[in-house]
mmCIF file with all atom_site columns, C-alpha atoms in Angstrom:
data_model
loop_
_atom_site.group_PDB
_atom_site.id
_atom_site.type_symbol
_atom_site.label_atom_id
_atom_site.label_alt_id
_atom_site.label_comp_id
_atom_site.label_asym_id
_atom_site.label_entity_id
_atom_site.label_seq_id
_atom_site.pdbx_PDB_ins_code
_atom_site.Cartn_x
_atom_site.Cartn_y
_atom_site.Cartn_z
_atom_site.occupancy
_atom_site.B_iso_or_equiv
_atom_site.pdbx_formal_charge
_atom_site.auth_seq_id
_atom_site.auth_comp_id
_atom_site.auth_asym_id
_atom_site.auth_atom_id
_atom_site.pdbx_PDB_model_num
ATOM 1   C CA . MET A 1 1   ? 0.000   0.000   0.000   1.00 0.00 ? 1092 MET A CA 1
ATOM 2   C CA . PHE A 1 2   ? 1.244   3.492   -0.890  1.00 0.00 ? 1093 PHE A CA 1
ATOM 3   C CA . THR A 1 3   ? 0.223   7.102   -0.326  1.00 0.00 ? 1094 THR A CA 1
ATOM 4   C CA . GLY A 1 4   ? 0.959   8.717   -3.687  1.00 0.00 ? 1095 GLY A CA 1
ATOM 5   C CA . ILE A 1 5   ? 3.605   10.989  -2.159  1.00 0.00 ? 1096 ILE A CA 1
ATOM 6   C CA . ILE A 1 6   ? 6.667   10.491  -4.347  1.00 0.00 ? 1097 ILE A CA 1
ATOM 7   C CA . GLU A 1 7   ? 9.854   9.806   -2.433  1.00 0.00 ? 1098 GLU A CA 1
ATOM 8   C CA . CYS A 1 8   ? 12.375  10.429  -5.209  1.00 0.00 ? 1099 CYS A CA 1
ATOM 9   C CA . ILE A 1 9   ? 13.030  10.167  -8.928  1.00 0.00 ? 1100 ILE A CA 1
ATOM 10  C CA . GLY A 1 10  ? 14.905  7.178   -10.306 1.00 0.00 ? 1101 GLY A CA 1
ATOM 11  C CA . ILE A 1 11  ? 16.722  6.813   -13.617 1.00 0.00 ? 1102 ILE A CA 1
ATOM 12  C CA . VAL A 1 12  ? 16.155  3.835   -15.913 1.00 0.00 ? 1103 VAL A CA 1
ATOM 13  C CA . GLU A 1 13  ? 19.701  2.560   -16.441 1.00 0.00 ? 1104 GLU A CA 1
ATOM 14  C CA . LYS A 1 14  ? 19.176  -0.694  -18.313 1.00 0.00 ? 1105 LYS A CA 1
ATOM 15  C CA . ILE A 1 15  ? 16.242  -2.585  -19.847 1.00 0.00 ? 1106 ILE A CA 1
ATOM 16  C CA . GLU A 1 16  ? 16.371  -6.271  -20.758 1.00 0.00 ? 1107 GLU A CA 1
ATOM 17  C CA . LYS A 1 17  ? 13.707  -8.437  -22.395 1.00 0.00 ? 1108 LYS A CA 1
ATOM 18  C CA . ASN A 1 18  ? 13.249  -11.818 -20.744 1.00 0.00 ? 1109 ASN A CA 1
ATOM 19  C CA . GLY A 1 19  ? 10.616  -13.785 -22.667 1.00 0.00 ? 1110 GLY A CA 1
ATOM 20  C CA . THR A 1 20  ? 7.374   -11.829 -22.291 1.00 0.00 ? 1111 THR A CA 1
ATOM 21  C CA . ASN A 1 21  ? 8.760   -9.995  -19.250 1.00 0.00 ? 1112 ASN A CA 1
ATOM 22  C CA . THR A 1 22  ? 10.910  -6.881  -19.124 1.00 0.00 ? 1113 THR A CA 1
ATOM 23  C CA . ASP A 1 23  ? 13.625  -6.316  -16.511 1.00 0.00 ? 1114 ASP A CA 1
ATOM 24  C CA . PHE A 1 24  ? 14.420  -2.766  -15.439 1.00 0.00 ? 1115 PHE A CA 1
ATOM 25  C CA . TRP A 1 25  ? 17.577  -1.687  -13.632 1.00 0.00 ? 1116 TRP A CA 1
ATOM 26  C CA . ILE A 1 26  ? 16.859  1.591   -11.832 1.00 0.00 ? 1117 ILE A CA 1
ATOM 27  C CA . SER A 1 27  ? 19.330  3.891   -10.078 1.00 0.00 ? 1118 SER A CA 1
ATOM 28  C CA . SER A 1 28  ? 18.016  6.155   -7.339  1.00 0.00 ? 1119 SER A CA 1
ATOM 29  C CA . PRO A 1 29  ? 18.808  7.742   -3.979  1.00 0.00 ? 1120 PRO A CA 1
ATOM 30  C CA . ILE A 1 30  ? 16.834  4.964   -2.230  1.00 0.00 ? 1121 ILE A CA 1
ATOM 31  C CA . SER A 1 31  ? 18.169  1.948   -4.164  1.00 0.00 ? 1122 SER A CA 1
ATOM 32  C CA . THR A 1 32  ? 20.939  1.168   -1.659  1.00 0.00 ? 1123 THR A CA 1
ATOM 33  C CA . ALA A 1 33  ? 18.360  1.059   1.170   1.00 0.00 ? 1124 ALA A CA 1
ATOM 34  C CA . LEU A 1 34  ? 16.174  -1.482  -0.648  1.00 0.00 ? 1125 LEU A CA 1
ATOM 35  C CA . LYS A 1 35  ? 16.284  -5.254  -0.299  1.00 0.00 ? 1126 LYS A CA 1
ATOM 36  C CA . ALA A 1 36  ? 14.884  -8.155  -2.261  1.00 0.00 ? 1127 ALA A CA 1
ATOM 37  C CA . ASP A 1 37  ? 11.132  -8.793  -1.831  1.00 0.00 ? 1128 ASP A CA 1
ATOM 38  C CA . GLN A 1 38  ? 10.288  -5.149  -1.027  1.00 0.00 ? 1129 GLN A CA 1
ATOM 39  C CA . SER A 1 39  ? 7.402   -3.482  -2.864  1.00 0.00 ? 1130 SER A CA 1
ATOM 40  C CA . VAL A 1 40  ? 8.200   -0.180  -4.555  1.00 0.00 ? 1131 VAL A CA 1
ATOM 41  C CA . ALA A 1 41  ? 5.884   1.895   -6.747  1.00 0.00 ? 1132 ALA A CA 1
ATOM 42  C CA . HIS A 1 42  ? 7.462   2.794   -10.111 1.00 0.00 ? 1133 HIS A CA 1
ATOM 43  C CA . ASN A 1 43  ? 5.371   5.493   -11.834 1.00 0.00 ? 1134 ASN A CA 1
ATOM 44  C CA . GLY A 1 44  ? 2.578   4.182   -9.627  1.00 0.00 ? 1135 GLY A CA 1
ATOM 45  C CA . VAL A 1 45  ? 3.099   0.511   -10.522 1.00 0.00 ? 1136 VAL A CA 1
ATOM 46  C CA . CYS A 1 46  ? 3.797   -1.778  -7.568  1.00 0.00 ? 1137 CYS A CA 1
ATOM 47  C CA . LEU A 1 47  ? 6.818   -3.932  -8.447  1.00 0.00 ? 1138 LEU A CA 1
ATOM 48  C CA . THR A 1 48  ? 8.910   -6.295  -6.338  1.00 0.00 ? 1139 THR A CA 1
ATOM 49  C CA . VAL A 1 49  ? 12.609  -5.567  -5.874  1.00 0.00 ? 1140 VAL A CA 1
ATOM 50  C CA . GLU A 1 50  ? 14.548  -8.624  -7.045  1.00 0.00 ? 1141 GLU A CA 1
ATOM 51  C CA . ALA A 1 51  ? 18.132  -7.502  -6.525  1.00 0.00 ? 1142 ALA A CA 1
ATOM 52  C CA . VAL A 1 52  ? 20.173  -4.517  -5.346  1.00 0.00 ? 1143 VAL A CA 1
ATOM 53  C CA . GLN A 1 53  ? 23.611  -3.707  -6.714  1.00 0.00 ? 1144 GLN A CA 1
ATOM 54  C CA . ASP A 1 54  ? 25.499  -0.541  -5.780  1.00 0.00 ? 1145 ASP A CA 1
ATOM 55  C CA . ASN A 1 55  ? 22.931  2.274   -6.229  1.00 0.00 ? 1146 ASN A CA 1
ATOM 56  C CA . TRP A 1 56  ? 20.785  0.268   -8.676  1.00 0.00 ? 1147 TRP A CA 1
ATOM 57  C CA . HIS A 1 57  ? 17.846  -2.046  -8.080  1.00 0.00 ? 1148 HIS A CA 1
ATOM 58  C CA . LEU A 1 58  ? 16.187  -4.602  -10.360 1.00 0.00 ? 1149 LEU A CA 1
ATOM 59  C CA . VAL A 1 59  ? 12.445  -5.033  -10.948 1.00 0.00 ? 1150 VAL A CA 1
ATOM 60  C CA . THR A 1 60  ? 10.509  -7.047  -13.528 1.00 0.00 ? 1151 THR A CA 1
ATOM 61  C CA . ALA A 1 61  ? 7.241   -6.186  -15.277 1.00 0.00 ? 1152 ALA A CA 1
ATOM 62  C CA . ILE A 1 62  ? 5.192   -9.056  -16.714 1.00 0.00 ? 1153 ILE A CA 1
ATOM 63  C CA . ALA A 1 63  ? 3.212   -8.855  -19.965 1.00 0.00 ? 1154 ALA A CA 1
ATOM 64  C CA . GLU A 1 64  ? -0.047  -7.896  -18.183 1.00 0.00 ? 1155 GLU A CA 1
ATOM 65  C CA . THR A 1 65  ? 1.688   -4.960  -16.466 1.00 0.00 ? 1156 THR A CA 1
ATOM 66  C CA . LEU A 1 66  ? 3.348   -3.832  -19.685 1.00 0.00 ? 1157 LEU A CA 1
ATOM 67  C CA . GLN A 1 67  ? -0.016  -3.839  -21.502 1.00 0.00 ? 1158 GLN A CA 1
ATOM 68  C CA . LYS A 1 68  ? -1.879  -1.782  -18.876 1.00 0.00 ? 1159 LYS A CA 1
ATOM 69  C CA . THR A 1 69  ? 0.812   0.769   -17.973 1.00 0.00 ? 1160 THR A CA 1
ATOM 70  C CA . ASN A 1 70  ? 3.345   3.073   -19.591 1.00 0.00 ? 1161 ASN A CA 1
ATOM 71  C CA . LEU A 1 71  ? 6.323   0.984   -18.398 1.00 0.00 ? 1162 LEU A CA 1
ATOM 72  C CA . GLY A 1 72  ? 6.707   -0.639  -21.808 1.00 0.00 ? 1163 GLY A CA 1
ATOM 73  C CA . GLN A 1 73  ? 7.502   2.771   -23.303 1.00 0.00 ? 1164 GLN A CA 1
ATOM 74  C CA . LEU A 1 74  ? 10.427  3.438   -20.975 1.00 0.00 ? 1165 LEU A CA 1
ATOM 75  C CA . THR A 1 75  ? 13.900  3.751   -22.440 1.00 0.00 ? 1166 THR A CA 1
ATOM 76  C CA . PRO A 1 76  ? 17.298  4.052   -20.742 1.00 0.00 ? 1167 PRO A CA 1
ATOM 77  C CA . GLY A 1 77  ? 17.722  7.539   -19.302 1.00 0.00 ? 1168 GLY A CA 1
ATOM 78  C CA . ASN A 1 78  ? 14.007  8.053   -18.566 1.00 0.00 ? 1169 ASN A CA 1
ATOM 79  C CA . LYS A 1 79  ? 13.068  9.438   -15.157 1.00 0.00 ? 1170 LYS A CA 1
ATOM 80  C CA . ILE A 1 80  ? 10.586  7.475   -13.067 1.00 0.00 ? 1171 ILE A CA 1
ATOM 81  C CA . ASN A 1 81  ? 8.680   8.333   -9.875  1.00 0.00 ? 1172 ASN A CA 1
ATOM 82  C CA . LEU A 1 82  ? 9.510   6.089   -6.905  1.00 0.00 ? 1173 LEU A CA 1
ATOM 83  C CA . GLU A 1 83  ? 7.736   5.488   -3.606  1.00 0.00 ? 1174 GLU A CA 1
ATOM 84  C CA . ARG A 1 84  ? 8.423   2.809   -1.006  1.00 0.00 ? 1175 ARG A CA 1
ATOM 85  C CA . CYS A 1 85  ? 5.401   1.204   0.663   1.00 0.00 ? 1176 CYS A CA 1
ATOM 86  C CA . MET A 1 86  ? 3.780   3.154   3.474   1.00 0.00 ? 1177 MET A CA 1
ATOM 87  C CA . VAL A 1 87  ? 4.521   2.606   7.147   1.00 0.00 ? 1178 VAL A CA 1
ATOM 88  C CA . MET A 1 88  ? 1.298   1.999   9.056   1.00 0.00 ? 1179 MET A CA 1
ATOM 89  C CA . ASN A 1 89  ? 2.197   4.117   12.083  1.00 0.00 ? 1180 ASN A CA 1
ATOM 90  C CA . GLY A 1 90  ? 2.317   7.584   10.575  1.00 0.00 ? 1181 GLY A CA 1
ATOM 91  C CA . ARG A 1 91  ? 0.307   10.199  8.732   1.00 0.00 ? 1182 ARG A CA 1
ATOM 92  C CA . LEU A 1 92  ? -1.307  9.459   5.381   1.00 0.00 ? 1183 LEU A CA 1
ATOM 93  C CA . ASP A 1 93  ? -0.274  12.563  3.429   1.00 0.00 ? 1184 ASP A CA 1
ATOM 94  C CA . GLY A 1 94  ? -1.814  11.566  0.090   1.00 0.00 ? 1185 GLY A CA 1
ATOM 95  C CA . HIS A 1 95  ? -4.540  8.931   -0.255  1.00 0.00 ? 1186 HIS A CA 1
ATOM 96  C CA . LEU A 1 96  ? -4.680  5.133   -0.189  1.00 0.00 ? 1187 LEU A CA 1
ATOM 97  C CA . VAL A 1 97  ? -2.893  3.858   -3.297  1.00 0.00 ? 1188 VAL A CA 1
ATOM 98  C CA . GLN A 1 98  ? -2.466  0.167   -4.116  1.00 0.00 ? 1189 GLN A CA 1
ATOM 99  C CA . GLY A 1 99  ? 0.052   0.455   -6.921  1.00 0.00 ? 1190 GLY A CA 1
ATOM 100 C CA . HIS A 1 100 ? -2.391  -1.390  -9.197  1.00 0.00 ? 1191 HIS A CA 1
ATOM 101 C CA . VAL A 1 101 ? -2.712  0.752   -12.320 1.00 0.00 ? 1192 VAL A CA 1
ATOM 102 C CA . ASP A 1 102 ? -6.184  0.699   -13.866 1.00 0.00 ? 1193 ASP A CA 1
ATOM 103 C CA . CYS A 1 103 ? -5.393  2.225   -17.264 1.00 0.00 ? 1194 CYS A CA 1
ATOM 104 C CA . THR A 1 104 ? -3.358  4.869   -18.992 1.00 0.00 ? 1195 THR A CA 1
ATOM 105 C CA . ALA A 1 105 ? -4.357  8.383   -20.018 1.00 0.00 ? 1196 ALA A CA 1
ATOM 106 C CA . ILE A 1 106 ? -3.038  10.843  -22.599 1.00 0.00 ? 1197 ILE A CA 1
ATOM 107 C CA . CYS A 1 107 ? -2.035  14.396  -21.778 1.00 0.00 ? 1198 CYS A CA 1
ATOM 108 C CA . THR A 1 108 ? -4.008  16.781  -23.992 1.00 0.00 ? 1199 THR A CA 1
ATOM 109 C CA . GLU A 1 109 ? -2.944  20.158  -22.595 1.00 0.00 ? 1200 GLU A CA 1
ATOM 110 C CA . VAL A 1 110 ? -0.269  21.717  -20.378 1.00 0.00 ? 1201 VAL A CA 1
ATOM 111 C CA . SER A 1 111 ? -0.772  25.267  -19.096 1.00 0.00 ? 1202 SER A CA 1
ATOM 112 C CA . ASN A 1 112 ? 1.949   27.266  -17.338 1.00 0.00 ? 1203 ASN A CA 1
ATOM 113 C CA . LEU A 1 113 ? 0.131   29.576  -14.918 1.00 0.00 ? 1204 LEU A CA 1
ATOM 114 C CA . ASN A 1 114 ? 3.195   31.545  -13.774 1.00 0.00 ? 1205 ASN A CA 1
ATOM 115 C CA . GLY A 1 115 ? 3.745   29.712  -10.502 1.00 0.00 ? 1206 GLY A CA 1
ATOM 116 C CA . SER A 1 116 ? 1.744   26.540  -11.027 1.00 0.00 ? 1207 SER A CA 1
ATOM 117 C CA . TRP A 1 117 ? 0.789   24.254  -13.884 1.00 0.00 ? 1208 TRP A CA 1
ATOM 118 C CA . GLU A 1 118 ? -2.419  22.628  -15.079 1.00 0.00 ? 1209 GLU A CA 1
ATOM 119 C CA . PHE A 1 119 ? -2.450  19.354  -16.974 1.00 0.00 ? 1210 PHE A CA 1
ATOM 120 C CA . SER A 1 120 ? -5.444  17.947  -18.860 1.00 0.00 ? 1211 SER A CA 1
ATOM 121 C CA . PHE A 1 121 ? -5.786  14.195  -19.433 1.00 0.00 ? 1212 PHE A CA 1
ATOM 122 C CA . LEU A 1 122 ? -8.030  12.060  -21.635 1.00 0.00 ? 1213 LEU A CA 1
ATOM 123 C CA . PHE A 1 123 ? -8.920  8.618   -20.225 1.00 0.00 ? 1214 PHE A CA 1
ATOM 124 C CA . PRO A 1 124 ? -11.212 5.719   -21.291 1.00 0.00 ? 1215 PRO A CA 1
ATOM 125 C CA . SER A 1 125 ? -14.843 6.667   -20.605 1.00 0.00 ? 1216 SER A CA 1
ATOM 126 C CA . ALA A 1 126 ? -15.504 3.194   -19.157 1.00 0.00 ? 1217 ALA A CA 1
ATOM 127 C CA . PHE A 1 127 ? -13.850 4.518   -15.976 1.00 0.00 ? 1218 PHE A CA 1
ATOM 128 C CA . ALA A 1 128 ? -16.004 7.686   -15.813 1.00 0.00 ? 1219 ALA A CA 1
ATOM 129 C CA . PRO A 1 129 ? -17.868 6.684   -12.602 1.00 0.00 ? 1220 PRO A CA 1
ATOM 130 C CA . LEU A 1 130 ? -14.541 6.549   -10.735 1.00 0.00 ? 1221 LEU A CA 1
ATOM 131 C CA . VAL A 1 131 ? -13.494 10.147  -11.462 1.00 0.00 ? 1222 VAL A CA 1
ATOM 132 C CA . ILE A 1 132 ? -15.263 12.830  -9.442  1.00 0.00 ? 1223 ILE A CA 1
ATOM 133 C CA . GLU A 1 133 ? -14.828 16.567  -9.061  1.00 0.00 ? 1224 GLU A CA 1
ATOM 134 C CA . LYS A 1 134 ? -12.266 17.280  -6.302  1.00 0.00 ? 1225 LYS A CA 1
ATOM 135 C CA . GLY A 1 135 ? -11.688 13.543  -5.884  1.00 0.00 ? 1226 GLY A CA 1
ATOM 136 C CA . SER A 1 136 ? -8.352  11.772  -5.503  1.00 0.00 ? 1227 SER A CA 1
ATOM 137 C CA . ILE A 1 137 ? -6.561  10.258  -8.459  1.00 0.00 ? 1228 ILE A CA 1
ATOM 138 C CA . CYS A 1 138 ? -3.099  8.782   -8.874  1.00 0.00 ? 1229 CYS A CA 1
ATOM 139 C CA . VAL A 1 139 ? -1.134  9.944   -11.948 1.00 0.00 ? 1230 VAL A CA 1
ATOM 140 C CA . ASN A 1 140 ? 2.215   8.167   -12.474 1.00 0.00 ? 1231 ASN A CA 1
ATOM 141 C CA . GLY A 1 141 ? 2.069   7.315   -8.782  1.00 0.00 ? 1232 GLY A CA 1
ATOM 142 C CA . ILE A 1 142 ? 1.375   10.887  -7.626  1.00 0.00 ? 1233 ILE A CA 1
ATOM 143 C CA . SER A 1 143 ? -1.631  11.554  -5.392  1.00 0.00 ? 1234 SER A CA 1
ATOM 144 C CA . LEU A 1 144 ? -3.506  14.459  -7.002  1.00 0.00 ? 1235 LEU A CA 1
ATOM 145 C CA . THR A 1 145 ? -6.918  16.129  -6.912  1.00 0.00 ? 1236 THR A CA 1
ATOM 146 C CA . CYS A 1 146 ? -8.884  16.214  -10.160 1.00 0.00 ? 1237 CYS A CA 1
ATOM 147 C CA . PHE A 1 147 ? -11.189 18.996  -11.361 1.00 0.00 ? 1238 PHE A CA 1
ATOM 148 C CA . ALA A 1 148 ? -12.969 20.071  -14.564 1.00 0.00 ? 1239 ALA A CA 1
ATOM 149 C CA . VAL A 1 149 ? -14.113 16.442  -14.794 1.00 0.00 ? 1240 VAL A CA 1
ATOM 150 C CA . THR A 1 150 ? -16.016 15.255  -17.876 1.00 0.00 ? 1241 THR A CA 1
ATOM 151 C CA . GLU A 1 151 ? -16.998 11.770  -19.019 1.00 0.00 ? 1242 GLU A CA 1
ATOM 152 C CA . ASN A 1 152 ? -13.495 11.093  -20.302 1.00 0.00 ? 1243 ASN A CA 1
ATOM 153 C CA . SER A 1 153 ? -11.224 13.913  -19.143 1.00 0.00 ? 1244 SER A CA 1
ATOM 154 C CA . PHE A 1 154 ? -10.004 15.763  -16.081 1.00 0.00 ? 1245 PHE A CA 1
ATOM 155 C CA . LYS A 1 155 ? -7.444  18.345  -15.037 1.00 0.00 ? 1246 LYS A CA 1
ATOM 156 C CA . VAL A 1 156 ? -4.923  18.465  -12.201 1.00 0.00 ? 1247 VAL A CA 1
ATOM 157 C CA . ALA A 1 157 ? -3.054  21.463  -10.791 1.00 0.00 ? 1248 ALA A CA 1
ATOM 158 C CA . ILE A 1 158 ? 0.622   21.078  -9.934  1.00 0.00 ? 1249 ILE A CA 1
ATOM 159 C CA . ILE A 1 159 ? 2.575   23.163  -7.430  1.00 0.00 ? 1250 ILE A CA 1
ATOM 160 C CA . PRO A 1 160 ? 6.276   23.950  -8.028  1.00 0.00 ? 1251 PRO A CA 1
ATOM 161 C CA . TYR A 1 161 ? 7.484   21.365  -5.484  1.00 0.00 ? 1252 TYR A CA 1
ATOM 162 C CA . THR A 1 162 ? 5.624   18.519  -7.232  1.00 0.00 ? 1253 THR A CA 1
ATOM 163 C CA . TYR A 1 163 ? 6.686   19.820  -10.648 1.00 0.00 ? 1254 TYR A CA 1
ATOM 164 C CA . THR A 1 164 ? 10.389  19.654  -9.742  1.00 0.00 ? 1255 THR A CA 1
ATOM 165 C CA . HIS A 1 165 ? 10.410  16.595  -7.423  1.00 0.00 ? 1256 HIS A CA 1
ATOM 166 C CA . THR A 1 166 ? 8.480   14.211  -9.718  1.00 0.00 ? 1257 THR A CA 1
ATOM 167 C CA . ASN A 1 167 ? 8.429   13.535  -13.459 1.00 0.00 ? 1258 ASN A CA 1
ATOM 168 C CA . MET A 1 168 ? 5.408   15.847  -13.994 1.00 0.00 ? 1259 MET A CA 1
ATOM 169 C CA . GLY A 1 169 ? 7.779   18.417  -15.494 1.00 0.00 ? 1260 GLY A CA 1
ATOM 170 C CA . LEU A 1 170 ? 8.536   15.965  -18.303 1.00 0.00 ? 1261 LEU A CA 1
ATOM 171 C CA . ILE A 1 171 ? 4.914   15.413  -19.290 1.00 0.00 ? 1262 ILE A CA 1
ATOM 172 C CA . ALA A 1 172 ? 3.949   17.094  -22.561 1.00 0.00 ? 1263 ALA A CA 1
ATOM 173 C CA . ILE A 1 173 ? 0.981   16.854  -24.916 1.00 0.00 ? 1264 ILE A CA 1
ATOM 174 C CA . ASN A 1 174 ? 0.506   13.214  -26.062 1.00 0.00 ? 1265 ASN A CA 1
ATOM 175 C CA . THR A 1 175 ? 2.525   11.797  -23.151 1.00 0.00 ? 1266 THR A CA 1
ATOM 176 C CA . GLU A 1 176 ? 0.955   8.617   -21.776 1.00 0.00 ? 1267 GLU A CA 1
ATOM 177 C CA . VAL A 1 177 ? 0.612   8.370   -17.987 1.00 0.00 ? 1268 VAL A CA 1
ATOM 178 C CA . ASN A 1 178 ? -0.514  5.659   -15.569 1.00 0.00 ? 1269 ASN A CA 1
ATOM 179 C CA . LEU A 1 179 ? -3.810  6.118   -13.709 1.00 0.00 ? 1270 LEU A CA 1
ATOM 180 C CA . GLU A 1 180 ? -5.038  4.441   -10.552 1.00 0.00 ? 1271 GLU A CA 1
ATOM 181 C CA . PHE A 1 181 ? -8.526  5.386   -9.413  1.00 0.00 ? 1272 PHE A CA 1
ATOM 182 C CA . ASP A 1 182 ? -9.512  5.783   -5.778  1.00 0.00 ? 1273 ASP A CA 1
ATOM 183 C CA . ILE A 1 183 ? -9.989  2.380   -4.099  1.00 0.00 ? 1274 ILE A CA 1
ATOM 184 C CA . ILE A 1 184 ? -12.926 3.650   -2.013  1.00 0.00 ? 1275 ILE A CA 1
ATOM 185 C CA . GLY A 1 185 ? -14.735 4.718   -5.182  1.00 0.00 ? 1276 GLY A CA 1
ATOM 186 C CA . LYS A 1 186 ? -14.120 1.281   -6.692  1.00 0.00 ? 1277 LYS A CA 1
ATOM 187 C CA . TYR A 1 187 ? -15.741 -0.490  -3.739  1.00 0.00 ? 1278 TYR A CA 1
ATOM 188 C CA . ILE A 1 188 ? -18.734 1.849   -3.734  1.00 0.00 ? 1279 ILE A CA 1
ATOM 189 C CA . LEU A 1 189 ? -19.243 1.349   -7.472  1.00 0.00 ? 1280 LEU A CA 1
ATOM 190 C CA . ARG A 1 190 ? -18.997 -2.423  -7.045  1.00 0.00 ? 1281 ARG A CA 1
ATOM 191 C CA . MET A 1 191 ? -21.604 -2.428  -4.251  1.00 0.00 ? 1282 MET A CA 1
ATOM 192 C CA . GLU A 1 192 ? -23.975 -0.277  -6.319  1.00 0.00 ? 1283 GLU A CA 1
ATOM 193 C CA . THR A 1 193 ? -23.524 -2.568  -9.318  1.00 0.00 ? 1284 THR A CA 1
ATOM 194 C CA . LEU A 1 194 ? -24.335 -5.668  -7.250  1.00 0.00 ? 1285 LEU A CA 1
ATOM 195 C CA . LYS A 1 195 ? -27.515 -4.063  -5.869  1.00 0.00 ? 1286 LYS A CA 1
ATOM 196 C CA . LYS A 1 196 ? -29.007 -3.773  -9.358  1.00 0.00 ? 1287 LYS A CA 1
#
C-alpha cells in the first residue's frame, strides 16, 4: 500500500527483455536502502525488488503490467517516480494507493500559470464513474486532486514542489501516464452494481 507521495526520482539505467517480461535496472537515492522482496511503486506501478547492486535495483514487469501501464515505453535515461510502501504508524499525506494501475491516459494540454501548472488528461470513458470533481486520483504514482471532470477527461493542478520533485515536469501533450482510481470509489461502485 502506498500514499501517492513520491519519495524520489529514479533513472532507468538498463532494460532487458526476458521472454514476455521486461527487466528494469533503476538507479536512485533509495536503491541502496532497498532489499529483495520489497514493494516499490514505479510510476505508480507496484513492483517487487529482485536484486540490489550498488545504487541500482532490479524489478521485472510481466506482460499484463506492460499492456496496462506506460512501463513498456520506458527507455534508458528516462526518469521514473519512486515510492516505497507506506509505514502503518504515521500520517497518510496523500490517499490510499495500491500500486495497481487501472489504465493509462493521454495528456491533452499543459498550461503554465506563472507559478503553477495545469495538466489535462483524456482517459477511457468506461472509468467515468470513478473520477469525481475534487476527488483523488493517482497519476504516475502521484496523489492528485482532479477537477474540470467530464466523461473522459479531467485536469490536475501542480505546485512547483511537485513539478520539480516528480516527473510531472517531463509530461507534454501526447505523453501517456498511468492512472489508478480511488480504491474507495471502486468499492462503492462495485456495491452499487451488485444491488441492481
